């Protein structure tokens, strides 16, 4: 599955963060609701917040030709400082740097899964992610929306000539990616952290997500396996200094090498296509 070649959402960290904040805020605002309603509402709140946050950059790109890389990076920092202010002003107790914990009924954690993984924070979020990956694979492969996104990613000029609205698709693609990042933040918030903290920097998950998407070549099903690989490296890296004299930074080097070689494959593919195009033009001449 071909990704959008000339369009990058670098704002995954900010969209994840507003999704995390919105989910925790929703649960703490309505703690007496039934558990199913709390979990569904928290994920929906995270998705809406992430989609709106990403949609801002999409609108700016579509109508003002603003570079989405710059706007999404700026929105990351706005999300960081806005989230910190909201946590300190509305969600934290006294001078604390974190919110109250969510009620157990709103948690995605499971005693069975925790016991199965030696009391880790493993939760049902993995299964939610797999379901979403399957849905996205269907959307990208079998629907008009997915076809338009892939077509404009491959050749925006030809797609525009065919009658597709590039502005609509740009906004839709950005909003959809932010919605998914927001769901990720919500699931992590009510599944892993169980509250929200004042952060010193933006979460690294946004850039990790870019690397995972590149490794999977934009295929939603491939993203599941690529993310499991990255998760294994990240979690395993925490134990490397404990069992050996190797620094944990070796994991970052391995990840960087993976990204480098994946990026090189894009470059070689581009050069190969150029050579074939030039060769065909030369043959016609």
Short mmCIF file of C-alpha atoms in Angstrom, two decimals:
data_model
loop_
_atom_site.label_atom_id
_atom_site.label_comp_id
_atom_site.label_asym_id
_atom_site.label_seq_id
_atom_site.Cartn_x
_atom_site.Cartn_y
_atom_site.Cartn_z
CA UNK A 1 0.00 0.00 0.00
CA UNK A 2 1.55 3.29 -1.12
CA UNK A 3 1.67 6.10 1.47
CA UNK A 4 1.09 9.77 0.74
CA UNK A 5 4.51 10.58 -0.67
CA UNK A 6 4.43 14.36 -0.39
CA UNK A 7 2.42 14.76 2.78
CA UNK A 8 3.63 14.09 6.31
CA UNK A 9 1.87 14.48 9.63
CA UNK A 10 4.62 15.22 12.18
CA UNK A 11 2.06 16.12 14.84
CA UNK A 12 1.35 12.65 16.16
CA UNK A 13 2.80 13.54 19.56
CA UNK A 14 0.49 16.52 20.03
CA UNK A 15 -2.55 14.65 18.76
CA UNK A 16 -1.74 11.74 21.04
CA UNK A 17 -1.38 14.14 23.95
CA UNK A 18 -4.70 15.93 23.43
CA UNK A 19 -6.36 12.52 23.04
CA UNK A 20 -4.81 11.39 26.31
CA UNK A 21 -5.86 14.59 28.08
CA UNK A 22 -9.43 14.46 26.72
CA UNK A 23 -9.96 10.83 27.71
CA UNK A 24 -8.79 11.36 31.30
CA UNK A 25 -10.75 14.60 31.60
CA UNK A 26 -13.91 12.86 30.37
CA UNK A 27 -13.58 9.98 32.82
CA UNK A 28 -12.82 12.25 35.79
CA UNK A 29 -15.77 14.48 34.87
CA UNK A 30 -18.27 11.58 34.82
CA UNK A 31 -16.86 8.96 37.21
CA UNK A 32 -20.26 7.53 38.13
CA UNK A 33 -21.17 6.37 34.62
CA UNK A 34 -21.11 2.64 33.82
CA UNK A 35 -17.72 1.24 32.85
CA UNK A 36 -18.62 0.52 29.22
CA UNK A 37 -19.91 4.07 28.78
CA UNK A 38 -16.80 5.52 30.42
CA UNK A 39 -14.39 3.55 28.23
CA UNK A 40 -16.34 4.23 25.03
CA UNK A 41 -16.72 7.91 25.87
CA UNK A 42 -13.05 8.26 26.78
CA UNK A 43 -11.91 6.75 23.48
CA UNK A 44 -14.44 8.85 21.55
CA UNK A 45 -13.28 12.02 23.34
CA UNK A 46 -9.66 11.21 22.51
CA UNK A 47 -10.50 10.53 18.87
CA UNK A 48 -12.45 13.79 18.47
CA UNK A 49 -9.74 15.85 20.16
CA UNK A 50 -6.97 14.30 18.07
CA UNK A 51 -8.95 14.73 14.86
CA UNK A 52 -9.70 18.39 15.54
CA UNK A 53 -6.09 19.10 16.50
CA UNK A 54 -4.77 17.50 13.31
CA UNK A 55 -7.56 19.00 11.20
CA UNK A 56 -6.23 22.49 12.02
CA UNK A 57 -3.01 21.70 10.14
CA UNK A 58 -5.03 20.10 7.33
CA UNK A 59 -7.14 23.23 6.82
CA UNK A 60 -4.04 25.44 6.85
CA UNK A 61 -2.35 23.23 4.26
CA UNK A 62 -5.42 22.95 2.03
CA UNK A 63 -6.44 26.61 1.94
CA UNK A 64 -3.30 28.58 2.83
CA UNK A 65 -0.63 26.20 1.42
CA UNK A 66 1.05 26.20 4.83
CA UNK A 67 3.71 23.53 5.23
CA UNK A 68 2.13 20.82 7.40
CA UNK A 69 5.50 19.78 8.85
CA UNK A 70 5.96 23.22 10.40
CA UNK A 71 2.37 23.62 11.60
CA UNK A 72 2.16 20.16 13.14
CA UNK A 73 5.46 20.62 14.99
CA UNK A 74 4.20 23.96 16.33
CA UNK A 75 0.91 22.32 17.35
CA UNK A 76 2.90 19.67 19.24
CA UNK A 77 4.34 22.31 21.55
CA UNK A 78 1.01 24.10 21.89
CA UNK A 79 -0.55 20.78 22.92
CA UNK A 80 2.25 20.15 25.43
CA UNK A 81 2.00 23.48 27.24
CA UNK A 82 -1.80 23.64 27.00
CA UNK A 83 -2.05 20.15 28.47
CA UNK A 84 0.34 21.00 31.30
CA UNK A 85 -1.67 24.12 32.14
CA UNK A 86 -4.98 22.23 32.15
CA UNK A 87 -3.56 19.47 34.36
CA UNK A 88 -2.13 21.95 36.89
CA UNK A 89 -5.18 24.23 36.84
CA UNK A 90 -8.10 21.80 36.72
CA UNK A 91 -7.15 18.15 37.16
CA UNK A 92 -4.38 18.05 39.78
CA UNK A 93 -4.88 18.13 43.54
CA UNK A 94 -3.10 21.09 45.12
CA UNK A 95 0.46 21.47 43.88
CA UNK A 96 0.65 17.98 42.40
CA UNK A 97 1.95 17.50 38.86
CA UNK A 98 -0.54 14.81 37.97
CA UNK A 99 -4.28 14.26 37.92
CA UNK A 100 -6.31 11.94 40.06
CA UNK A 101 -6.38 8.30 38.97
CA UNK A 102 -9.37 7.14 36.98
CA UNK A 103 -11.88 4.74 38.59
CA UNK A 104 -11.24 1.04 38.05
CA UNK A 105 -14.42 0.73 35.99
CA UNK A 106 -12.90 2.98 33.30
CA UNK A 107 -9.60 1.09 33.08
CA UNK A 108 -8.60 -1.11 30.15
CA UNK A 109 -6.38 -3.19 32.39
CA UNK A 110 -7.32 -6.78 33.09
CA UNK A 111 -6.20 -8.87 36.09
CA UNK A 112 -5.94 -11.87 33.75
CA UNK A 113 -3.62 -10.07 31.30
CA UNK A 114 -1.56 -8.57 34.12
CA UNK A 115 -1.10 -11.96 35.74
CA UNK A 116 -0.27 -13.48 32.38
CA UNK A 117 2.54 -10.94 31.85
CA UNK A 118 4.03 -10.91 35.36
CA UNK A 119 2.03 -7.89 36.60
CA UNK A 120 2.86 -5.62 33.68
CA UNK A 121 0.55 -2.87 32.43
CA UNK A 122 -0.47 -4.94 29.39
CA UNK A 123 -4.13 -4.22 28.67
CA UNK A 124 -6.95 -4.57 26.16
CA UNK A 125 -5.63 -1.64 24.13
CA UNK A 126 -3.65 -4.08 21.96
CA UNK A 127 -6.86 -5.73 20.77
CA UNK A 128 -8.45 -2.33 20.09
CA UNK A 129 -5.41 -1.43 17.98
CA UNK A 130 -5.67 -4.65 15.98
CA UNK A 131 -9.37 -4.04 15.28
CA UNK A 132 -8.63 -0.46 14.16
CA UNK A 133 -5.82 -1.71 11.90
CA UNK A 134 -8.22 -4.13 10.20
CA UNK A 135 -10.81 -1.36 9.78
CA UNK A 136 -8.21 0.98 8.28
CA UNK A 137 -7.00 -1.74 5.90
CA UNK A 138 -10.57 -2.08 4.65
CA UNK A 139 -11.05 1.70 4.38
CA UNK A 140 -7.81 2.21 2.44
CA UNK A 141 -8.32 -0.76 0.10
CA UNK A 142 -12.08 -1.00 -0.41
CA UNK A 143 -13.61 2.47 -0.08
CA UNK A 144 -13.72 5.59 -2.22
CA UNK A 145 -12.09 7.63 0.54
CA UNK A 146 -9.12 5.27 0.70
CA UNK A 147 -8.78 5.26 -3.08
CA UNK A 148 -8.74 9.05 -3.19
CA UNK A 149 -6.14 9.28 -0.42
CA UNK A 150 -3.86 6.79 -2.20
CA UNK A 151 -4.39 8.40 -5.60
CA UNK A 152 -3.54 11.91 -4.42
CA UNK A 153 -0.54 10.51 -2.56
CA UNK A 154 0.74 8.92 -5.75
CA UNK A 155 -0.01 11.79 -8.13
CA UNK A 156 -1.92 14.83 -6.92
CA UNK A 157 -1.96 16.51 -10.36
CA UNK A 158 -3.48 13.50 -12.12
CA UNK A 159 -6.00 13.03 -9.31
CA UNK A 160 -7.03 16.68 -9.53
CA UNK A 161 -7.45 16.32 -13.31
CA UNK A 162 -9.67 13.28 -12.67
CA UNK A 163 -12.01 15.46 -10.61
CA UNK A 164 -10.89 14.67 -7.08
CA UNK A 165 -10.90 17.50 -4.55
CA UNK A 166 -7.35 17.69 -3.21
CA UNK A 167 -8.38 20.14 -0.48
CA UNK A 168 -11.06 17.81 0.83
CA UNK A 169 -8.74 14.81 0.80
CA UNK A 170 -5.90 16.69 2.51
CA UNK A 171 -8.19 17.79 5.35
CA UNK A 172 -9.75 14.33 5.56
CA UNK A 173 -6.37 12.55 5.63
CA UNK A 174 -5.02 14.87 8.32
CA UNK A 175 -8.16 14.59 10.41
CA UNK A 176 -8.19 10.81 10.08
CA UNK A 177 -4.54 10.49 11.12
CA UNK A 178 -5.14 12.78 14.10
CA UNK A 179 -8.21 10.78 15.06
CA UNK A 180 -6.11 7.60 15.16
CA UNK A 181 -3.37 9.31 17.17
CA UNK A 182 -6.01 10.61 19.58
CA UNK A 183 -7.36 7.09 20.04
CA UNK A 184 -3.81 5.95 20.78
CA UNK A 185 -3.50 8.62 23.46
CA UNK A 186 -6.86 7.72 24.97
CA UNK A 187 -6.10 4.01 25.06
CA UNK A 188 -2.70 4.67 26.62
CA UNK A 189 -4.24 7.07 29.12
CA UNK A 190 -6.95 4.76 30.46
CA UNK A 191 -4.98 1.58 29.89
CA UNK A 192 -1.38 2.30 30.82
CA UNK A 193 -1.07 5.53 32.82
CA UNK A 194 -4.53 5.67 34.43
CA UNK A 195 -4.07 9.45 34.83
CA UNK A 196 -2.26 12.31 33.10
CA UNK A 197 0.98 14.01 34.10
CA UNK A 198 2.68 17.35 33.61
CA UNK A 199 5.29 16.54 30.95
CA UNK A 200 8.68 18.14 30.36
CA UNK A 201 8.65 17.33 26.64
CA UNK A 202 6.34 15.95 23.98
CA UNK A 203 5.88 12.16 23.99
CA UNK A 204 8.18 10.22 21.67
CA UNK A 205 5.33 8.11 20.32
CA UNK A 206 4.72 10.53 17.44
CA UNK A 207 8.13 10.02 15.88
CA UNK A 208 8.08 6.32 16.77
CA UNK A 209 4.81 6.13 14.85
CA UNK A 210 6.43 7.66 11.77
CA UNK A 211 9.20 5.08 11.91
CA UNK A 212 6.68 2.25 12.33
CA UNK A 213 4.60 3.51 9.38
CA UNK A 214 7.70 3.76 7.18
CA UNK A 215 8.80 0.24 8.12
CA UNK A 216 5.31 -1.10 7.35
CA UNK A 217 5.22 0.87 4.08
CA UNK A 218 1.90 2.41 5.08
CA UNK A 219 0.11 -0.94 5.31
CA UNK A 220 -2.26 -0.99 8.32
CA UNK A 221 -1.77 -4.73 8.92
CA UNK A 222 2.00 -4.37 8.54
CA UNK A 223 1.89 -1.58 11.14
CA UNK A 224 0.71 -4.08 13.75
CA UNK A 225 3.82 -6.24 13.26
CA UNK A 226 6.16 -3.26 12.90
CA UNK A 227 4.84 -1.74 16.11
CA UNK A 228 5.34 -5.05 17.94
CA UNK A 229 8.96 -5.05 16.76
CA UNK A 230 9.53 -1.49 17.97
CA UNK A 231 7.77 -2.21 21.26
CA UNK A 232 10.00 -5.25 21.82
CA UNK A 233 13.10 -3.17 21.15
CA UNK A 234 11.95 -0.35 23.44
CA UNK A 235 10.91 -2.57 26.35
CA UNK A 236 13.84 -4.93 25.92
CA UNK A 237 16.21 -1.98 25.89
CA UNK A 238 15.21 -1.10 29.44
CA UNK A 239 16.69 -4.39 30.68
CA UNK A 240 19.92 -4.31 28.66
CA UNK A 241 21.97 -2.36 31.27
CA UNK A 242 20.68 -4.68 33.98
CA UNK A 243 21.87 -7.94 32.42
CA UNK A 244 24.96 -6.63 30.60
CA UNK A 245 27.38 -3.73 30.34
CA UNK A 246 25.76 -2.56 27.10
CA UNK A 247 24.08 0.86 27.31
CA UNK A 248 20.37 1.05 26.52
CA UNK A 249 21.13 3.60 23.78
CA UNK A 250 22.05 0.65 21.56
CA UNK A 251 18.32 0.23 20.94
CA UNK A 252 18.11 3.77 19.54
CA UNK A 253 21.00 2.93 17.20
CA UNK A 254 19.22 -0.21 15.98
CA UNK A 255 16.00 1.75 15.40
CA UNK A 256 17.92 4.48 13.58
CA UNK A 257 19.53 1.85 11.32
CA UNK A 258 16.10 0.36 10.56
CA UNK A 259 14.77 3.77 9.59
CA UNK A 260 17.89 4.47 7.50
CA UNK A 261 17.59 1.28 5.48
CA UNK A 262 13.84 1.67 5.04
CA UNK A 263 14.42 5.24 3.85
CA UNK A 264 17.10 4.00 1.48
CA UNK A 265 14.60 1.61 -0.10
CA UNK A 266 12.34 4.58 -0.90
CA UNK A 267 15.31 6.36 -2.48
CA UNK A 268 16.31 3.35 -4.60
CA UNK A 269 12.70 2.90 -5.72
CA UNK A 270 12.52 6.56 -6.73
CA UNK A 271 15.80 6.34 -8.68
CA UNK A 272 14.67 3.11 -10.36
CA UNK A 273 11.41 4.70 -11.51
CA UNK A 274 13.27 7.74 -12.83
CA UNK A 275 15.68 5.55 -14.79
CA UNK A 276 12.83 3.53 -16.30
CA UNK A 277 10.97 6.74 -17.26
CA UNK A 278 14.04 8.24 -18.89
CA UNK A 279 14.78 4.97 -20.67
CA UNK A 280 11.24 4.75 -22.06
CA UNK A 281 11.43 8.37 -23.26
CA UNK A 282 14.76 7.68 -24.92
CA UNK A 283 13.37 4.59 -26.66
CA UNK A 284 10.41 6.52 -28.05
CA UNK A 285 12.73 9.23 -29.35
#
